[in-house]
Amino acid sequence: MCFPNMRDFNLSLGLTLIMHNSGFLLGQLLRVSSPSLPVGGFSYSQGLETAVLNGWVHDELSAYEWIKGVSYTTLRHTDLPLLTRIYLAFREQDFQQVAVWNQRLVSMRETAELRKEELITGAAFRKILQLDGILVSDLRDTLSELSAVACFAIYCAHYRIELKDSLCGYIWSRMENSVAAAIKLVPLGQSAGQKILATLVCEMDSLIDSSFLVTEDELGVSTPASTFASCAHEKEYSRLFRS
């Protein structure tokens, strides 16, 4: 279909979005969960590179156990509960509470490298929010630094993507990046990576449901293995990844 001018295109786009709202929302979720999102998530391994170097992760099974054990623990007690809180606060236009939960999340990243990763990817993600016209003036005044988790939550809340769908998208994004890193580092074949992802996906619902039960006093968790790996990674002589 050809449009003689941008106005006709915008009118057609608006009608299409109204008629196919669910497809639009799904498209927005896929967009923000995609590894092609220009925030640099693919350049971080979150300690996996050190785990491979030390022999802790050396095959398909150990890669699965590392990703599930480390990532799922952090997701259940930190990322998902705080993503939920930021999502709900933004929907209520409570920017002060968004700022509180955003700072809480950054403070729970246990190493300098992990905090830097959160803020660097958050800064890149913020440009996408601005491109979409999401960062309103009140929010810009309240938040000077946004975590990647907060950006994801704000994006999904703005487009009114269902909360559970948003959490699924975030988990998928994290898992896909982790598996992609494992494929490069261990190394693993693409089929092995798909087997790991297929197994992890089966546990999404229980992971999300358990994250809803985390109270404010229970937010945050320590993962010593990944913390030690992250600290050691800062001093590694040769690195493929930034964390």
PDB file of C-alpha atoms in Angstrom:
ATOM      1  CA  MET A   1       0.000   0.000   0.000  1.00  0.00           C
ATOM      2  CA  CYS A   2       1.322   3.459  -0.931  1.00  0.00           C
ATOM      3  CA  PHE A   3       0.665   6.666   0.998  1.00  0.00           C
ATOM      4  CA  PRO A   4       0.936  10.005  -0.823  1.00  0.00           C
ATOM      5  CA  ASN A   5       1.997  11.784   2.353  1.00  0.00           C
ATOM      6  CA  MET A   6       2.896  11.184   5.999  1.00  0.00           C
ATOM      7  CA  ARG A   7      -0.505  12.379   7.217  1.00  0.00           C
ATOM      8  CA  ASP A   8      -2.243   9.581   5.305  1.00  0.00           C
ATOM      9  CA  PHE A   9       0.271   7.126   6.665  1.00  0.00           C
ATOM     10  CA  ASN A  10      -0.340   8.243  10.261  1.00  0.00           C
ATOM     11  CA  LEU A  11      -4.121   8.009   9.841  1.00  0.00           C
ATOM     12  CA  SER A  12      -3.797   4.513   8.417  1.00  0.00           C
ATOM     13  CA  LEU A  13      -1.426   3.512  11.203  1.00  0.00           C
ATOM     14  CA  GLY A  14      -3.833   4.804  13.847  1.00  0.00           C
ATOM     15  CA  LEU A  15      -6.722   2.834  12.371  1.00  0.00           C
ATOM     16  CA  THR A  16      -4.577  -0.275  12.174  1.00  0.00           C
ATOM     17  CA  LEU A  17      -3.577   0.010  15.834  1.00  0.00           C
ATOM     18  CA  ILE A  18      -7.193   0.370  16.903  1.00  0.00           C
ATOM     19  CA  MET A  19      -8.274  -2.632  14.858  1.00  0.00           C
ATOM     20  CA  HIS A  20      -5.378  -4.852  15.849  1.00  0.00           C
ATOM     21  CA  ASN A  21      -4.579  -3.683  19.364  1.00  0.00           C
ATOM     22  CA  SER A  22      -3.417  -7.067  20.648  1.00  0.00           C
ATOM     23  CA  GLY A  23      -1.032  -7.420  17.724  1.00  0.00           C
ATOM     24  CA  PHE A  24       0.346  -3.956  18.391  1.00  0.00           C
ATOM     25  CA  LEU A  25       0.964  -4.758  22.071  1.00  0.00           C
ATOM     26  CA  LEU A  26       2.606  -8.057  21.209  1.00  0.00           C
ATOM     27  CA  GLY A  27       4.802  -6.291  18.676  1.00  0.00           C
ATOM     28  CA  GLN A  28       5.892  -3.730  21.261  1.00  0.00           C
ATOM     29  CA  LEU A  29       6.725  -6.499  23.743  1.00  0.00           C
ATOM     30  CA  LEU A  30       8.703  -8.427  21.130  1.00  0.00           C
ATOM     31  CA  ARG A  31      10.525  -5.236  20.195  1.00  0.00           C
ATOM     32  CA  VAL A  32      11.663  -4.536  23.749  1.00  0.00           C
ATOM     33  CA  SER A  33      12.558  -8.197  24.419  1.00  0.00           C
ATOM     34  CA  SER A  34      14.592  -8.599  21.249  1.00  0.00           C
ATOM     35  CA  PRO A  35      18.382  -9.043  21.379  1.00  0.00           C
ATOM     36  CA  SER A  36      18.534  -6.496  18.554  1.00  0.00           C
ATOM     37  CA  LEU A  37      17.340  -3.757  20.926  1.00  0.00           C
ATOM     38  CA  PRO A  38      20.254  -1.282  20.849  1.00  0.00           C
ATOM     39  CA  VAL A  39      21.105  -1.274  24.557  1.00  0.00           C
ATOM     40  CA  GLY A  40      24.196  -3.494  24.407  1.00  0.00           C
ATOM     41  CA  GLY A  41      22.829  -6.375  26.478  1.00  0.00           C
ATOM     42  CA  PHE A  42      24.664  -8.896  24.287  1.00  0.00           C
ATOM     43  CA  SER A  43      28.033  -7.571  25.491  1.00  0.00           C
ATOM     44  CA  TYR A  44      27.535  -8.685  29.118  1.00  0.00           C
ATOM     45  CA  SER A  45      27.830 -12.189  30.566  1.00  0.00           C
ATOM     46  CA  GLN A  46      27.165 -11.306  34.244  1.00  0.00           C
ATOM     47  CA  GLY A  47      30.042 -13.404  35.528  1.00  0.00           C
ATOM     48  CA  LEU A  48      29.578 -16.350  33.169  1.00  0.00           C
ATOM     49  CA  GLU A  49      32.871 -15.630  31.415  1.00  0.00           C
ATOM     50  CA  THR A  50      34.775 -16.087  34.689  1.00  0.00           C
ATOM     51  CA  ALA A  51      32.738 -19.196  35.518  1.00  0.00           C
ATOM     52  CA  VAL A  52      33.823 -20.755  32.214  1.00  0.00           C
ATOM     53  CA  LEU A  53      37.433 -19.693  32.723  1.00  0.00           C
ATOM     54  CA  ASN A  54      37.485 -21.356  36.155  1.00  0.00           C
ATOM     55  CA  GLY A  55      35.840 -24.533  34.874  1.00  0.00           C
ATOM     56  CA  TRP A  56      32.629 -24.079  36.849  1.00  0.00           C
ATOM     57  CA  VAL A  57      30.697 -24.060  33.578  1.00  0.00           C
ATOM     58  CA  HIS A  58      32.040 -26.471  30.962  1.00  0.00           C
ATOM     59  CA  ASP A  59      29.152 -28.182  29.170  1.00  0.00           C
ATOM     60  CA  GLU A  60      25.437 -27.968  28.428  1.00  0.00           C
ATOM     61  CA  LEU A  61      24.299 -29.209  31.845  1.00  0.00           C
ATOM     62  CA  SER A  62      26.570 -26.941  33.866  1.00  0.00           C
ATOM     63  CA  ALA A  63      25.589 -23.971  31.675  1.00  0.00           C
ATOM     64  CA  TYR A  64      21.919 -24.690  32.346  1.00  0.00           C
ATOM     65  CA  GLU A  65      22.531 -25.051  36.087  1.00  0.00           C
ATOM     66  CA  TRP A  66      24.510 -21.783  36.217  1.00  0.00           C
ATOM     67  CA  ILE A  67      21.921 -19.778  34.304  1.00  0.00           C
ATOM     68  CA  LYS A  68      19.022 -21.207  36.275  1.00  0.00           C
ATOM     69  CA  GLY A  69      20.740 -21.062  39.659  1.00  0.00           C
ATOM     70  CA  VAL A  70      22.213 -17.584  39.390  1.00  0.00           C
ATOM     71  CA  SER A  71      19.861 -15.747  37.070  1.00  0.00           C
ATOM     72  CA  TYR A  72      16.607 -17.214  38.325  1.00  0.00           C
ATOM     73  CA  THR A  73      17.503 -16.507  41.943  1.00  0.00           C
ATOM     74  CA  THR A  74      18.207 -12.859  41.151  1.00  0.00           C
ATOM     75  CA  LEU A  75      15.112 -12.594  38.974  1.00  0.00           C
ATOM     76  CA  ARG A  76      12.820 -14.068  41.623  1.00  0.00           C
ATOM     77  CA  HIS A  77      13.985 -11.904  44.532  1.00  0.00           C
ATOM     78  CA  THR A  78      15.185  -8.693  42.880  1.00  0.00           C
ATOM     79  CA  ASP A  79      14.451  -7.968  39.227  1.00  0.00           C
ATOM     80  CA  LEU A  80      10.875  -9.214  38.890  1.00  0.00           C
ATOM     81  CA  PRO A  81       9.501  -7.840  42.198  1.00  0.00           C
ATOM     82  CA  LEU A  82      11.061  -4.441  41.521  1.00  0.00           C
ATOM     83  CA  LEU A  83      10.018  -4.433  37.863  1.00  0.00           C
ATOM     84  CA  THR A  84       6.463  -5.078  39.089  1.00  0.00           C
ATOM     85  CA  ARG A  85       6.631  -2.229  41.599  1.00  0.00           C
ATOM     86  CA  ILE A  86       8.051   0.234  39.073  1.00  0.00           C
ATOM     87  CA  TYR A  87       5.457  -0.818  36.481  1.00  0.00           C
ATOM     88  CA  LEU A  88       2.580  -0.211  38.914  1.00  0.00           C
ATOM     89  CA  ALA A  89       4.033   3.071  40.202  1.00  0.00           C
ATOM     90  CA  PHE A  90       4.439   4.404  36.660  1.00  0.00           C
ATOM     91  CA  ARG A  91       0.879   3.417  35.774  1.00  0.00           C
ATOM     92  CA  GLU A  92      -0.217   5.528  38.758  1.00  0.00           C
ATOM     93  CA  GLN A  93       2.075   8.375  37.634  1.00  0.00           C
ATOM     94  CA  ASP A  94       3.857   8.144  41.009  1.00  0.00           C
ATOM     95  CA  PHE A  95       7.260   9.236  39.738  1.00  0.00           C
ATOM     96  CA  GLN A  96       8.684   9.642  43.229  1.00  0.00           C
ATOM     97  CA  GLN A  97       8.018   5.970  43.955  1.00  0.00           C
ATOM     98  CA  VAL A  98       9.480   5.009  40.570  1.00  0.00           C
ATOM     99  CA  ALA A  99      12.663   6.794  41.634  1.00  0.00           C
ATOM    100  CA  VAL A 100      12.719   4.985  44.994  1.00  0.00           C
ATOM    101  CA  TRP A 101      12.382   1.527  43.457  1.00  0.00           C
ATOM    102  CA  ASN A 102      14.852   2.379  40.694  1.00  0.00           C
ATOM    103  CA  GLN A 103      17.500   3.374  43.243  1.00  0.00           C
ATOM    104  CA  ARG A 104      16.718   0.291  45.310  1.00  0.00           C
ATOM    105  CA  LEU A 105      17.409  -1.939  42.337  1.00  0.00           C
ATOM    106  CA  VAL A 106      20.718  -0.268  41.446  1.00  0.00           C
ATOM    107  CA  SER A 107      21.881  -0.573  45.051  1.00  0.00           C
ATOM    108  CA  MET A 108      21.195  -4.318  44.965  1.00  0.00           C
ATOM    109  CA  ARG A 109      23.683  -4.979  42.169  1.00  0.00           C
ATOM    110  CA  GLU A 110      26.476  -6.506  44.204  1.00  0.00           C
ATOM    111  CA  THR A 111      29.576  -5.398  42.303  1.00  0.00           C
ATOM    112  CA  ALA A 112      30.791  -2.248  40.573  1.00  0.00           C
ATOM    113  CA  GLU A 113      30.766  -4.100  37.259  1.00  0.00           C
ATOM    114  CA  LEU A 114      27.139  -5.191  37.627  1.00  0.00           C
ATOM    115  CA  ARG A 115      26.032  -1.714  38.712  1.00  0.00           C
ATOM    116  CA  LYS A 116      27.835  -0.193  35.738  1.00  0.00           C
ATOM    117  CA  GLU A 117      26.131  -2.693  33.419  1.00  0.00           C
ATOM    118  CA  GLU A 118      22.723  -1.786  34.824  1.00  0.00           C
ATOM    119  CA  LEU A 119      23.254   1.947  34.368  1.00  0.00           C
ATOM    120  CA  ILE A 120      24.977   1.809  30.972  1.00  0.00           C
ATOM    121  CA  THR A 121      22.250  -0.346  29.445  1.00  0.00           C
ATOM    122  CA  GLY A 122      19.690   1.835  31.232  1.00  0.00           C
ATOM    123  CA  ALA A 123      21.157   4.982  29.648  1.00  0.00           C
ATOM    124  CA  ALA A 124      20.921   3.372  26.203  1.00  0.00           C
ATOM    125  CA  PHE A 125      17.375   2.202  26.914  1.00  0.00           C
ATOM    126  CA  ARG A 126      16.425   5.697  28.017  1.00  0.00           C
ATOM    127  CA  LYS A 127      17.107   6.954  24.497  1.00  0.00           C
ATOM    128  CA  ILE A 128      14.498   4.511  23.219  1.00  0.00           C
ATOM    129  CA  LEU A 129      11.986   5.832  25.748  1.00  0.00           C
ATOM    130  CA  GLN A 130      12.728   9.361  24.613  1.00  0.00           C
ATOM    131  CA  LEU A 131      12.393   8.322  20.971  1.00  0.00           C
ATOM    132  CA  ASP A 132       8.932   6.980  21.765  1.00  0.00           C
ATOM    133  CA  GLY A 133       8.046  10.130  23.721  1.00  0.00           C
ATOM    134  CA  ILE A 134       7.636   8.216  26.981  1.00  0.00           C
ATOM    135  CA  LEU A 135       9.818  10.234  29.354  1.00  0.00           C
ATOM    136  CA  VAL A 136       7.498  13.004  30.463  1.00  0.00           C
ATOM    137  CA  SER A 137       8.939  16.117  32.067  1.00  0.00           C
ATOM    138  CA  ASP A 138       8.011  15.109  35.633  1.00  0.00           C
ATOM    139  CA  LEU A 139       9.905  11.846  35.265  1.00  0.00           C
ATOM    140  CA  ARG A 140      12.943  13.535  33.711  1.00  0.00           C
ATOM    141  CA  ASP A 141      13.105  15.897  36.671  1.00  0.00           C
ATOM    142  CA  THR A 142      12.863  13.063  39.209  1.00  0.00           C
ATOM    143  CA  LEU A 143      15.314  10.590  37.699  1.00  0.00           C
ATOM    144  CA  SER A 144      18.813  11.451  36.551  1.00  0.00           C
ATOM    145  CA  GLU A 145      19.805   7.782  36.131  1.00  0.00           C
ATOM    146  CA  LEU A 146      17.545   4.938  35.094  1.00  0.00           C
ATOM    147  CA  SER A 147      18.301   1.257  35.486  1.00  0.00           C
ATOM    148  CA  ALA A 148      17.622  -1.095  32.602  1.00  0.00           C
ATOM    149  CA  VAL A 149      14.945  -2.809  34.688  1.00  0.00           C
ATOM    150  CA  ALA A 150      13.181   0.503  35.335  1.00  0.00           C
ATOM    151  CA  CYS A 151      13.272   1.384  31.629  1.00  0.00           C
ATOM    152  CA  PHE A 152      11.752  -1.977  30.725  1.00  0.00           C
ATOM    153  CA  ALA A 153       8.992  -1.508  33.299  1.00  0.00           C
ATOM    154  CA  ILE A 154       8.250   2.072  32.186  1.00  0.00           C
ATOM    155  CA  TYR A 155       8.135   1.041  28.530  1.00  0.00           C
ATOM    156  CA  CYS A 156       5.670  -1.798  29.194  1.00  0.00           C
ATOM    157  CA  ALA A 157       3.530   0.316  31.538  1.00  0.00           C
ATOM    158  CA  HIS A 158       3.358   3.127  28.978  1.00  0.00           C
ATOM    159  CA  TYR A 159       2.089   0.792  26.253  1.00  0.00           C
ATOM    160  CA  ARG A 160      -0.214  -0.924  28.755  1.00  0.00           C
ATOM    161  CA  ILE A 161       1.234  -4.341  28.093  1.00  0.00           C
ATOM    162  CA  GLU A 162      -0.141  -6.778  30.673  1.00  0.00           C
ATOM    163  CA  LEU A 163       2.104  -7.091  33.716  1.00  0.00           C
ATOM    164  CA  LYS A 164       2.606 -10.842  33.474  1.00  0.00           C
ATOM    165  CA  ASP A 165       3.353 -10.583  29.757  1.00  0.00           C
ATOM    166  CA  SER A 166       5.888  -7.857  30.566  1.00  0.00           C
ATOM    167  CA  LEU A 167       7.585 -10.092  33.110  1.00  0.00           C
ATOM    168  CA  CYS A 168       7.691 -12.962  30.614  1.00  0.00           C
ATOM    169  CA  GLY A 169       9.322 -10.670  28.074  1.00  0.00           C
ATOM    170  CA  TYR A 170      11.938  -9.526  30.576  1.00  0.00           C
ATOM    171  CA  ILE A 171      12.764 -13.092  31.628  1.00  0.00           C
ATOM    172  CA  TRP A 172      13.067 -14.154  28.000  1.00  0.00           C
ATOM    173  CA  SER A 173      15.397 -11.273  27.232  1.00  0.00           C
ATOM    174  CA  ARG A 174      17.667 -12.141  30.158  1.00  0.00           C
ATOM    175  CA  MET A 175      17.667 -15.856  29.404  1.00  0.00           C
ATOM    176  CA  GLU A 176      18.342 -15.394  25.709  1.00  0.00           C
ATOM    177  CA  ASN A 177      21.328 -13.150  26.431  1.00  0.00           C
ATOM    178  CA  SER A 178      22.698 -15.626  28.981  1.00  0.00           C
ATOM    179  CA  VAL A 179      22.339 -18.589  26.634  1.00  0.00           C
ATOM    180  CA  ALA A 180      23.900 -16.632  23.762  1.00  0.00           C
ATOM    181  CA  ALA A 181      26.877 -15.872  26.012  1.00  0.00           C
ATOM    182  CA  ALA A 182      27.163 -19.547  26.982  1.00  0.00           C
ATOM    183  CA  ILE A 183      27.133 -20.611  23.321  1.00  0.00           C
ATOM    184  CA  LYS A 184      30.123 -18.351  22.658  1.00  0.00           C
ATOM    185  CA  LEU A 185      32.064 -19.041  25.841  1.00  0.00           C
ATOM    186  CA  VAL A 186      31.721 -22.756  26.683  1.00  0.00           C
ATOM    187  CA  PRO A 187      31.294 -23.180  23.670  1.00  0.00           C
ATOM    188  CA  LEU A 188      27.964 -24.843  22.944  1.00  0.00           C
ATOM    189  CA  GLY A 189      26.129 -25.659  19.742  1.00  0.00           C
ATOM    190  CA  GLN A 190      23.005 -23.766  18.743  1.00  0.00           C
ATOM    191  CA  SER A 191      20.883 -26.884  19.378  1.00  0.00           C
ATOM    192  CA  ALA A 192      22.229 -27.144  22.918  1.00  0.00           C
ATOM    193  CA  GLY A 193      21.362 -23.502  23.471  1.00  0.00           C
ATOM    194  CA  GLN A 194      17.814 -24.097  22.281  1.00  0.00           C
ATOM    195  CA  LYS A 195      17.461 -27.068  24.645  1.00  0.00           C
ATOM    196  CA  ILE A 196      18.511 -24.878  27.566  1.00  0.00           C
ATOM    197  CA  LEU A 197      16.042 -22.150  26.573  1.00  0.00           C
ATOM    198  CA  ALA A 198      13.229 -24.661  26.116  1.00  0.00           C
ATOM    199  CA  THR A 199      13.824 -26.021  29.621  1.00  0.00           C
ATOM    200  CA  LEU A 200      14.027 -22.573  31.201  1.00  0.00           C
ATOM    201  CA  VAL A 201      10.807 -21.424  29.529  1.00  0.00           C
ATOM    202  CA  CYS A 202       8.901 -24.233  31.257  1.00  0.00           C
ATOM    203  CA  GLU A 203       9.623 -22.578  34.601  1.00  0.00           C
ATOM    204  CA  MET A 204       8.557 -19.027  33.703  1.00  0.00           C
ATOM    205  CA  ASP A 205       5.103 -19.208  35.281  1.00  0.00           C
ATOM    206  CA  SER A 206       6.322 -20.530  38.627  1.00  0.00           C
ATOM    207  CA  LEU A 207       9.120 -17.947  38.653  1.00  0.00           C
ATOM    208  CA  ILE A 208       6.676 -15.086  38.090  1.00  0.00           C
ATOM    209  CA  ASP A 209       4.138 -16.398  40.594  1.00  0.00           C
ATOM    210  CA  SER A 210       6.788 -16.734  43.298  1.00  0.00           C
ATOM    211  CA  SER A 211       8.082 -13.209  42.578  1.00  0.00           C
ATOM    212  CA  PHE A 212       4.615 -11.814  43.358  1.00  0.00           C
ATOM    213  CA  LEU A 213       4.955 -13.216  46.892  1.00  0.00           C
ATOM    214  CA  VAL A 214       8.170 -11.323  47.678  1.00  0.00           C
ATOM    215  CA  THR A 215       7.458  -8.643  50.295  1.00  0.00           C
ATOM    216  CA  GLU A 216       9.351  -5.353  50.563  1.00  0.00           C
ATOM    217  CA  ASP A 217      11.423  -6.734  53.448  1.00  0.00           C
ATOM    218  CA  GLU A 218      12.370  -9.749  51.347  1.00  0.00           C
ATOM    219  CA  LEU A 219      13.614  -7.811  48.329  1.00  0.00           C
ATOM    220  CA  GLY A 220      17.141  -8.628  47.221  1.00  0.00           C
ATOM    221  CA  VAL A 221      19.279 -11.723  47.418  1.00  0.00           C
ATOM    222  CA  SER A 222      22.969 -12.541  47.481  1.00  0.00           C
ATOM    223  CA  THR A 223      24.416 -14.914  44.893  1.00  0.00           C
ATOM    224  CA  PRO A 224      28.001 -15.502  46.085  1.00  0.00           C
ATOM    225  CA  ALA A 225      29.157 -17.476  43.032  1.00  0.00           C
ATOM    226  CA  SER A 226      28.173 -14.789  40.539  1.00  0.00           C
ATOM    227  CA  THR A 227      29.427 -12.041  42.863  1.00  0.00           C
ATOM    228  CA  PHE A 228      32.867 -13.632  43.129  1.00  0.00           C
ATOM    229  CA  ALA A 229      32.870 -14.250  39.380  1.00  0.00           C
ATOM    230  CA  SER A 230      31.965 -10.626  38.692  1.00  0.00           C
ATOM    231  CA  CYS A 231      34.698  -9.321  41.012  1.00  0.00           C
ATOM    232  CA  ALA A 232      37.285 -11.585  39.381  1.00  0.00           C
ATOM    233  CA  HIS A 233      36.106 -10.606  35.914  1.00  0.00           C
ATOM    234  CA  GLU A 234      37.052  -6.974  36.566  1.00  0.00           C
ATOM    235  CA  LYS A 235      40.717  -8.025  36.693  1.00  0.00           C
ATOM    236  CA  GLU A 236      40.824 -10.626  33.942  1.00  0.00           C
ATOM    237  CA  TYR A 237      43.576  -9.975  31.418  1.00  0.00           C
ATOM    238  CA  SER A 238      41.571 -10.876  28.315  1.00  0.00           C
ATOM    239  CA  ARG A 239      37.792 -10.568  28.094  1.00  0.00           C
ATOM    240  CA  LEU A 240      35.131 -11.071  25.453  1.00  0.00           C
ATOM    241  CA  PHE A 241      32.377  -9.545  27.587  1.00  0.00           C
ATOM    242  CA  ARG A 242      32.064  -6.424  29.705  1.00  0.00           C
ATOM    243  CA  SER A 243      30.821  -8.333  32.759  1.00  0.00           C
TER     244      SER A 243
END
